[in-house]
PDB file of C-alpha atoms in Angstrom:
ATOM      1  CA  UNK A   1     -17.761  17.687 -23.319  1.00  0.00           C
ATOM      2  CA  UNK A   2     -14.583  15.821 -22.603  1.00  0.00           C
ATOM      3  CA  UNK A   3     -13.920  12.107 -22.922  1.00  0.00           C
ATOM      4  CA  UNK A   4     -10.784  10.340 -21.713  1.00  0.00           C
ATOM      5  CA  UNK A   5     -10.419   6.609 -22.259  1.00  0.00           C
ATOM      6  CA  UNK A   6      -7.799   4.214 -20.975  1.00  0.00           C
ATOM      7  CA  UNK A   7      -7.742   0.457 -20.344  1.00  0.00           C
ATOM      8  CA  UNK A   8      -9.095  -0.635 -16.983  1.00  0.00           C
ATOM      9  CA  UNK A   9      -6.399  -3.113 -16.036  1.00  0.00           C
ATOM     10  CA  UNK A  10      -3.026  -4.380 -17.246  1.00  0.00           C
ATOM     11  CA  UNK A  11      -0.576  -6.963 -15.965  1.00  0.00           C
ATOM     12  CA  UNK A  12       3.143  -7.043 -16.702  1.00  0.00           C
ATOM     13  CA  UNK A  13       6.211  -8.882 -15.486  1.00  0.00           C
ATOM     14  CA  UNK A  14       8.937  -7.413 -13.311  1.00  0.00           C
ATOM     15  CA  UNK A  15      11.773  -6.111 -15.478  1.00  0.00           C
ATOM     16  CA  UNK A  16       9.617  -5.817 -18.585  1.00  0.00           C
ATOM     17  CA  UNK A  17       8.275  -2.771 -20.462  1.00  0.00           C
ATOM     18  CA  UNK A  18       4.614  -1.785 -20.449  1.00  0.00           C
ATOM     19  CA  UNK A  19       2.720   0.827 -22.458  1.00  0.00           C
ATOM     20  CA  UNK A  20      -0.482   2.352 -21.100  1.00  0.00           C
ATOM     21  CA  UNK A  21      -2.589   4.076 -23.736  1.00  0.00           C
ATOM     22  CA  UNK A  22      -4.946   7.011 -23.390  1.00  0.00           C
ATOM     23  CA  UNK A  23      -7.253   8.613 -25.929  1.00  0.00           C
ATOM     24  CA  UNK A  24      -8.889  11.943 -25.286  1.00  0.00           C
ATOM     25  CA  UNK A  25     -11.322  14.412 -26.762  1.00  0.00           C
ATOM     26  CA  UNK A  26     -11.282  17.996 -25.557  1.00  0.00           C
ATOM     27  CA  UNK A  27     -12.770  21.256 -26.776  1.00  0.00           C
ATOM     28  CA  UNK A  28      -9.420  22.989 -27.113  1.00  0.00           C
ATOM     29  CA  UNK A  29      -6.288  21.127 -26.112  1.00  0.00           C
ATOM     30  CA  UNK A  30      -4.210  22.410 -23.224  1.00  0.00           C
ATOM     31  CA  UNK A  31      -1.844  19.619 -22.270  1.00  0.00           C
ATOM     32  CA  UNK A  32      -2.002  15.979 -21.215  1.00  0.00           C
ATOM     33  CA  UNK A  33      -0.989  14.822 -17.734  1.00  0.00           C
ATOM     34  CA  UNK A  34      -0.181  11.443 -16.260  1.00  0.00           C
ATOM     35  CA  UNK A  35      -0.517  10.729 -12.543  1.00  0.00           C
ATOM     36  CA  UNK A  36       0.365   7.653 -10.500  1.00  0.00           C
ATOM     37  CA  UNK A  37      -1.844   6.557  -7.630  1.00  0.00           C
ATOM     38  CA  UNK A  38      -0.985   3.741  -5.239  1.00  0.00           C
ATOM     39  CA  UNK A  39      -3.922   2.104  -3.502  1.00  0.00           C
ATOM     40  CA  UNK A  40      -5.285   4.301  -0.728  1.00  0.00           C
ATOM     41  CA  UNK A  41      -2.889   7.138  -1.488  1.00  0.00           C
ATOM     42  CA  UNK A  42      -2.976  10.496  -3.241  1.00  0.00           C
ATOM     43  CA  UNK A  43      -2.372  10.786  -6.987  1.00  0.00           C
ATOM     44  CA  UNK A  44       1.138  12.073  -7.714  1.00  0.00           C
ATOM     45  CA  UNK A  45       2.252  13.876 -10.860  1.00  0.00           C
ATOM     46  CA  UNK A  46       4.339  11.882 -13.331  1.00  0.00           C
ATOM     47  CA  UNK A  47       4.487  13.730 -16.640  1.00  0.00           C
ATOM     48  CA  UNK A  48       3.086  16.455 -18.855  1.00  0.00           C
ATOM     49  CA  UNK A  49       2.976  16.725 -22.644  1.00  0.00           C
ATOM     50  CA  UNK A  50       1.761  19.692 -24.639  1.00  0.00           C
ATOM     51  CA  UNK A  51       3.752  19.191 -27.860  1.00  0.00           C
ATOM     52  CA  UNK A  52       3.832  16.085 -30.037  1.00  0.00           C
ATOM     53  CA  UNK A  53       6.542  13.576 -29.296  1.00  0.00           C
ATOM     54  CA  UNK A  54       8.181  11.675 -26.511  1.00  0.00           C
ATOM     55  CA  UNK A  55       9.164  13.083 -23.123  1.00  0.00           C
ATOM     56  CA  UNK A  56      11.587  10.870 -21.233  1.00  0.00           C
ATOM     57  CA  UNK A  57      12.060  10.974 -17.493  1.00  0.00           C
ATOM     58  CA  UNK A  58      14.125   8.109 -16.148  1.00  0.00           C
ATOM     59  CA  UNK A  59      12.251   4.814 -16.404  1.00  0.00           C
ATOM     60  CA  UNK A  60       9.059   6.632 -17.388  1.00  0.00           C
ATOM     61  CA  UNK A  61       8.329   8.221 -20.761  1.00  0.00           C
ATOM     62  CA  UNK A  62       5.180   9.815 -22.117  1.00  0.00           C
ATOM     63  CA  UNK A  63       4.182  10.303 -25.734  1.00  0.00           C
ATOM     64  CA  UNK A  64       1.625  12.618 -27.298  1.00  0.00           C
ATOM     65  CA  UNK A  65      -0.004  12.864 -30.722  1.00  0.00           C
ATOM     66  CA  UNK A  66      -2.361  15.828 -30.782  1.00  0.00           C
ATOM     67  CA  UNK A  67      -3.711  15.052 -34.252  1.00  0.00           C
ATOM     68  CA  UNK A  68      -4.767  11.584 -33.079  1.00  0.00           C
ATOM     69  CA  UNK A  69      -5.911  12.623 -29.606  1.00  0.00           C
ATOM     70  CA  UNK A  70      -3.623   9.940 -28.229  1.00  0.00           C
ATOM     71  CA  UNK A  71      -1.034   9.561 -25.509  1.00  0.00           C
ATOM     72  CA  UNK A  72       0.798   6.723 -23.885  1.00  0.00           C
ATOM     73  CA  UNK A  73       2.852   6.210 -20.769  1.00  0.00           C
ATOM     74  CA  UNK A  74       5.820   3.878 -21.149  1.00  0.00           C
ATOM     75  CA  UNK A  75       7.283   2.230 -18.082  1.00  0.00           C
ATOM     76  CA  UNK A  76      10.616   0.456 -18.481  1.00  0.00           C
ATOM     77  CA  UNK A  77      12.435  -2.004 -16.212  1.00  0.00           C
ATOM     78  CA  UNK A  78       9.269  -2.578 -14.238  1.00  0.00           C
ATOM     79  CA  UNK A  79       9.569  -2.917 -10.485  1.00  0.00           C
ATOM     80  CA  UNK A  80       7.062  -4.347  -8.038  1.00  0.00           C
ATOM     81  CA  UNK A  81       6.558  -0.855  -6.603  1.00  0.00           C
ATOM     82  CA  UNK A  82       5.204   0.277  -9.980  1.00  0.00           C
ATOM     83  CA  UNK A  83       1.990  -1.625  -9.217  1.00  0.00           C
ATOM     84  CA  UNK A  84      -0.491   1.244  -9.043  1.00  0.00           C
ATOM     85  CA  UNK A  85      -3.215   3.006 -10.992  1.00  0.00           C
ATOM     86  CA  UNK A  86      -2.081   5.333 -13.761  1.00  0.00           C
ATOM     87  CA  UNK A  87      -4.378   8.244 -14.477  1.00  0.00           C
ATOM     88  CA  UNK A  88      -4.527  10.168 -17.737  1.00  0.00           C
ATOM     89  CA  UNK A  89      -5.854  13.723 -17.348  1.00  0.00           C
ATOM     90  CA  UNK A  90      -6.360  16.916 -19.302  1.00  0.00           C
ATOM     91  CA  UNK A  91      -8.007  20.303 -18.800  1.00  0.00           C
ATOM     92  CA  UNK A  92     -11.509  20.001 -20.284  1.00  0.00           C
ATOM     93  CA  UNK A  93     -11.054  23.066 -22.481  1.00  0.00           C
ATOM     94  CA  UNK A  94      -8.361  25.559 -23.402  1.00  0.00           C
ATOM     95  CA  UNK A  95      -7.569  27.876 -20.546  1.00  0.00           C
ATOM     96  CA  UNK A  96      -9.263  25.706 -17.918  1.00  0.00           C
ATOM     97  CA  UNK A  97      -7.526  25.528 -14.550  1.00  0.00           C
ATOM     98  CA  UNK A  98      -8.795  22.116 -13.521  1.00  0.00           C
ATOM     99  CA  UNK A  99      -8.075  18.588 -14.712  1.00  0.00           C
ATOM    100  CA  UNK A 100     -10.545  15.990 -15.923  1.00  0.00           C
ATOM    101  CA  UNK A 101      -9.290  12.465 -15.261  1.00  0.00           C
ATOM    102  CA  UNK A 102      -9.794   9.162 -16.990  1.00  0.00           C
ATOM    103  CA  UNK A 103     -10.915   6.203 -14.914  1.00  0.00           C
ATOM    104  CA  UNK A 104      -7.345   5.027 -14.497  1.00  0.00           C
ATOM    105  CA  UNK A 105      -5.454   1.909 -15.524  1.00  0.00           C
ATOM    106  CA  UNK A 106      -4.649  -0.481 -12.697  1.00  0.00           C
ATOM    107  CA  UNK A 107      -1.232  -1.986 -13.389  1.00  0.00           C
ATOM    108  CA  UNK A 108      -0.203  -5.161 -11.612  1.00  0.00           C
ATOM    109  CA  UNK A 109       3.469  -6.088 -11.779  1.00  0.00           C
ATOM    110  CA  UNK A 110       4.096  -9.779 -11.169  1.00  0.00           C
ATOM    111  CA  UNK A 111       7.391 -11.545 -10.402  1.00  0.00           C
TER     112      UNK A 111
ATOM    113  CA  UNK B   1       7.966  21.089   3.023  1.00  0.00           C
ATOM    114  CA  UNK B   2       4.331  20.405   3.902  1.00  0.00           C
ATOM    115  CA  UNK B   3       1.997  19.064   1.288  1.00  0.00           C
ATOM    116  CA  UNK B   4      -1.758  19.324   1.067  1.00  0.00           C
ATOM    117  CA  UNK B   5      -3.263  18.341   4.401  1.00  0.00           C
ATOM    118  CA  UNK B   6      -6.761  16.969   4.887  1.00  0.00           C
ATOM    119  CA  UNK B   7      -8.754  15.998   7.944  1.00  0.00           C
ATOM    120  CA  UNK B   8     -10.364  13.942   9.118  1.00  0.00           C
ATOM    121  CA  UNK B   9      -8.797  11.143   7.143  1.00  0.00           C
ATOM    122  CA  UNK B  10     -11.712   8.833   7.798  1.00  0.00           C
ATOM    123  CA  UNK B  11     -15.317   9.554   8.695  1.00  0.00           C
ATOM    124  CA  UNK B  12     -18.181   7.146   9.238  1.00  0.00           C
ATOM    125  CA  UNK B  13     -21.563   8.789   9.532  1.00  0.00           C
ATOM    126  CA  UNK B  14     -25.196   7.816   9.561  1.00  0.00           C
ATOM    127  CA  UNK B  15     -27.369   8.661   6.619  1.00  0.00           C
ATOM    128  CA  UNK B  16     -28.952  12.062   7.039  1.00  0.00           C
ATOM    129  CA  UNK B  17     -26.150  13.522   9.134  1.00  0.00           C
ATOM    130  CA  UNK B  18     -23.974  16.439   8.049  1.00  0.00           C
ATOM    131  CA  UNK B  19     -20.213  16.109   7.644  1.00  0.00           C
ATOM    132  CA  UNK B  20     -17.459  18.635   7.101  1.00  0.00           C
ATOM    133  CA  UNK B  21     -13.974  18.107   5.734  1.00  0.00           C
ATOM    134  CA  UNK B  22     -11.100  20.529   6.011  1.00  0.00           C
ATOM    135  CA  UNK B  23      -8.231  21.072   3.609  1.00  0.00           C
ATOM    136  CA  UNK B  24      -5.038  23.040   4.115  1.00  0.00           C
ATOM    137  CA  UNK B  25      -3.309  23.586   0.758  1.00  0.00           C
ATOM    138  CA  UNK B  26       0.388  24.016   0.108  1.00  0.00           C
ATOM    139  CA  UNK B  27       1.249  27.466   1.389  1.00  0.00           C
ATOM    140  CA  UNK B  28       1.203  30.187  -1.255  1.00  0.00           C
ATOM    141  CA  UNK B  29      -0.847  28.034  -3.626  1.00  0.00           C
ATOM    142  CA  UNK B  30      -3.634  30.242  -4.918  1.00  0.00           C
ATOM    143  CA  UNK B  31      -5.848  27.553  -6.376  1.00  0.00           C
ATOM    144  CA  UNK B  32      -7.603  24.930  -4.324  1.00  0.00           C
ATOM    145  CA  UNK B  33      -9.628  22.034  -5.729  1.00  0.00           C
ATOM    146  CA  UNK B  34     -12.038  19.451  -4.432  1.00  0.00           C
ATOM    147  CA  UNK B  35     -12.413  16.109  -6.188  1.00  0.00           C
ATOM    148  CA  UNK B  36     -14.359  12.962  -5.356  1.00  0.00           C
ATOM    149  CA  UNK B  37     -13.108   9.465  -6.081  1.00  0.00           C
ATOM    150  CA  UNK B  38     -14.829   6.100  -5.776  1.00  0.00           C
ATOM    151  CA  UNK B  39     -13.223   2.676  -6.035  1.00  0.00           C
ATOM    152  CA  UNK B  40     -11.986   1.858  -9.515  1.00  0.00           C
ATOM    153  CA  UNK B  41     -12.655   5.347 -10.836  1.00  0.00           C
ATOM    154  CA  UNK B  42     -10.508   8.381 -11.466  1.00  0.00           C
ATOM    155  CA  UNK B  43     -10.959  11.576  -9.442  1.00  0.00           C
ATOM    156  CA  UNK B  44     -14.071  13.551 -10.432  1.00  0.00           C
ATOM    157  CA  UNK B  45     -13.865  17.334 -10.302  1.00  0.00           C
ATOM    158  CA  UNK B  46     -16.244  19.033  -7.881  1.00  0.00           C
ATOM    159  CA  UNK B  47     -15.143  22.641  -7.543  1.00  0.00           C
ATOM    160  CA  UNK B  48     -12.182  24.968  -7.370  1.00  0.00           C
ATOM    161  CA  UNK B  49     -11.192  28.284  -5.818  1.00  0.00           C
ATOM    162  CA  UNK B  50      -8.848  31.005  -6.929  1.00  0.00           C
ATOM    163  CA  UNK B  51      -7.923  32.571  -3.587  1.00  0.00           C
ATOM    164  CA  UNK B  52     -11.304  32.987  -1.828  1.00  0.00           C
ATOM    165  CA  UNK B  53     -13.403  33.059  -5.015  1.00  0.00           C
ATOM    166  CA  UNK B  54     -15.188  29.871  -6.038  1.00  0.00           C
ATOM    167  CA  UNK B  55     -14.762  30.025  -9.812  1.00  0.00           C
ATOM    168  CA  UNK B  56     -16.141  26.729 -11.070  1.00  0.00           C
ATOM    169  CA  UNK B  57     -18.563  24.090  -9.811  1.00  0.00           C
ATOM    170  CA  UNK B  58     -19.321  20.748 -11.384  1.00  0.00           C
ATOM    171  CA  UNK B  59     -22.841  19.530 -12.041  1.00  0.00           C
ATOM    172  CA  UNK B  60     -21.896  16.735  -9.627  1.00  0.00           C
ATOM    173  CA  UNK B  61     -21.984  19.263  -6.811  1.00  0.00           C
ATOM    174  CA  UNK B  62     -25.595  19.029  -5.661  1.00  0.00           C
ATOM    175  CA  UNK B  63     -27.289  21.549  -3.395  1.00  0.00           C
ATOM    176  CA  UNK B  64     -26.340  19.400  -0.407  1.00  0.00           C
ATOM    177  CA  UNK B  65     -22.671  20.156  -1.020  1.00  0.00           C
ATOM    178  CA  UNK B  66     -21.099  23.474  -0.144  1.00  0.00           C
ATOM    179  CA  UNK B  67     -17.467  24.502  -0.197  1.00  0.00           C
ATOM    180  CA  UNK B  68     -15.880  27.596   1.249  1.00  0.00           C
ATOM    181  CA  UNK B  69     -12.461  29.186   1.360  1.00  0.00           C
ATOM    182  CA  UNK B  70     -13.165  32.258   3.446  1.00  0.00           C
ATOM    183  CA  UNK B  71      -9.681  33.750   3.734  1.00  0.00           C
ATOM    184  CA  UNK B  72      -8.114  32.237   0.662  1.00  0.00           C
ATOM    185  CA  UNK B  73      -6.148  29.737   2.735  1.00  0.00           C
ATOM    186  CA  UNK B  74      -7.823  26.596   4.103  1.00  0.00           C
ATOM    187  CA  UNK B  75     -11.090  25.284   2.690  1.00  0.00           C
ATOM    188  CA  UNK B  76     -14.026  23.290   4.015  1.00  0.00           C
ATOM    189  CA  UNK B  77     -16.363  20.967   2.161  1.00  0.00           C
ATOM    190  CA  UNK B  78     -19.677  20.328   3.881  1.00  0.00           C
ATOM    191  CA  UNK B  79     -22.136  17.638   2.872  1.00  0.00           C
ATOM    192  CA  UNK B  80     -25.616  18.021   4.333  1.00  0.00           C
ATOM    193  CA  UNK B  81     -28.136  15.211   4.785  1.00  0.00           C
ATOM    194  CA  UNK B  82     -25.640  12.591   3.667  1.00  0.00           C
ATOM    195  CA  UNK B  83     -26.777   9.715   1.473  1.00  0.00           C
ATOM    196  CA  UNK B  84     -25.162   6.335   0.941  1.00  0.00           C
ATOM    197  CA  UNK B  85     -24.161   7.421  -2.555  1.00  0.00           C
ATOM    198  CA  UNK B  86     -21.945  10.077  -0.983  1.00  0.00           C
ATOM    199  CA  UNK B  87     -19.587   7.377   0.256  1.00  0.00           C
ATOM    200  CA  UNK B  88     -16.287   8.109  -1.470  1.00  0.00           C
ATOM    201  CA  UNK B  89     -12.854   9.571  -0.968  1.00  0.00           C
ATOM    202  CA  UNK B  90     -12.851  13.357  -1.066  1.00  0.00           C
ATOM    203  CA  UNK B  91      -9.574  14.672  -2.400  1.00  0.00           C
ATOM    204  CA  UNK B  92      -8.325  18.184  -1.959  1.00  0.00           C
ATOM    205  CA  UNK B  93      -5.614  19.565  -4.211  1.00  0.00           C
ATOM    206  CA  UNK B  94      -3.837  22.834  -4.837  1.00  0.00           C
ATOM    207  CA  UNK B  95      -1.752  24.544  -7.485  1.00  0.00           C
ATOM    208  CA  UNK B  96       0.249  27.739  -7.745  1.00  0.00           C
ATOM    209  CA  UNK B  97      -2.281  29.515  -9.894  1.00  0.00           C
ATOM    210  CA  UNK B  98      -1.717  32.591 -12.024  1.00  0.00           C
ATOM    211  CA  UNK B  99      -1.002  30.521 -15.121  1.00  0.00           C
ATOM    212  CA  UNK B 100      -2.490  27.591 -16.978  1.00  0.00           C
ATOM    213  CA  UNK B 101      -1.616  24.125 -15.783  1.00  0.00           C
ATOM    214  CA  UNK B 102       1.731  22.750 -16.970  1.00  0.00           C
ATOM    215  CA  UNK B 103       4.624  20.643 -15.720  1.00  0.00           C
ATOM    216  CA  UNK B 104       5.811  23.608 -13.665  1.00  0.00           C
ATOM    217  CA  UNK B 105       2.331  24.407 -12.415  1.00  0.00           C
ATOM    218  CA  UNK B 106       0.665  21.113 -11.747  1.00  0.00           C
ATOM    219  CA  UNK B 107      -1.964  20.039  -9.255  1.00  0.00           C
ATOM    220  CA  UNK B 108      -0.799  18.488  -5.971  1.00  0.00           C
ATOM    221  CA  UNK B 109      -3.203  16.229  -4.114  1.00  0.00           C
ATOM    222  CA  UNK B 110      -3.738  15.542  -0.450  1.00  0.00           C
ATOM    223  CA  UNK B 111      -4.142  12.051   1.005  1.00  0.00           C
ATOM    224  CA  UNK B 112      -7.915  12.324   0.904  1.00  0.00           C
ATOM    225  CA  UNK B 113     -10.761  12.037   3.384  1.00  0.00           C
ATOM    226  CA  UNK B 114     -12.648   8.757   3.265  1.00  0.00           C
ATOM    227  CA  UNK B 115     -16.384   9.061   3.896  1.00  0.00           C
ATOM    228  CA  UNK B 116     -18.569   6.070   4.649  1.00  0.00           C
ATOM    229  CA  UNK B 117     -22.296   6.685   5.004  1.00  0.00           C
ATOM    230  CA  UNK B 118     -24.140   3.858   6.752  1.00  0.00           C
TER     231      UNK B 118
END
């Protein structure tokens, strides 16, 4: 089966940098996704990694190490609006067309 | 550009009653998904369709749950004889299909339908 683990909660200060970690185990790797979900709203796609390394997209970057089964989401220059849950997700097996999600990391940005 | 649309957005029902949720995916998206999410948890996969064919169902989907996508467009999720444990947000999502998931073929979620069973 698949197991995706991420911290439950994190708190960071406005303007700072925060790193949200995710470890995963899948039977056949087929990419790692990060979604953002504000309270009461739909999850929205943030990033996708399938090769090792860092993918940068504005203030958000995502890193993947396939050999370690590890990813992180890096948020720079934190803004209050970044307070949300961040969901790590991956197809449960190679060739699967659905995503299995972690429980999400609730990030609180404080002034 | 319309996203994934779900209705009703909120439903309060008495235990034992049946409820039905409707989802209209992004037009021309071949794949349609149903997920369930409770407070403090990530979305849990329930089932998905490729056009009108239901290709995968989770073990979470008990016999009281049934999903249909009769013409390969909109979908309905029916829960029969609701129980208090069914209280959750039911998320519908869609993707283009035809290929594996990637940054260019990701899953787009609707706003969800909140179910409260009293």
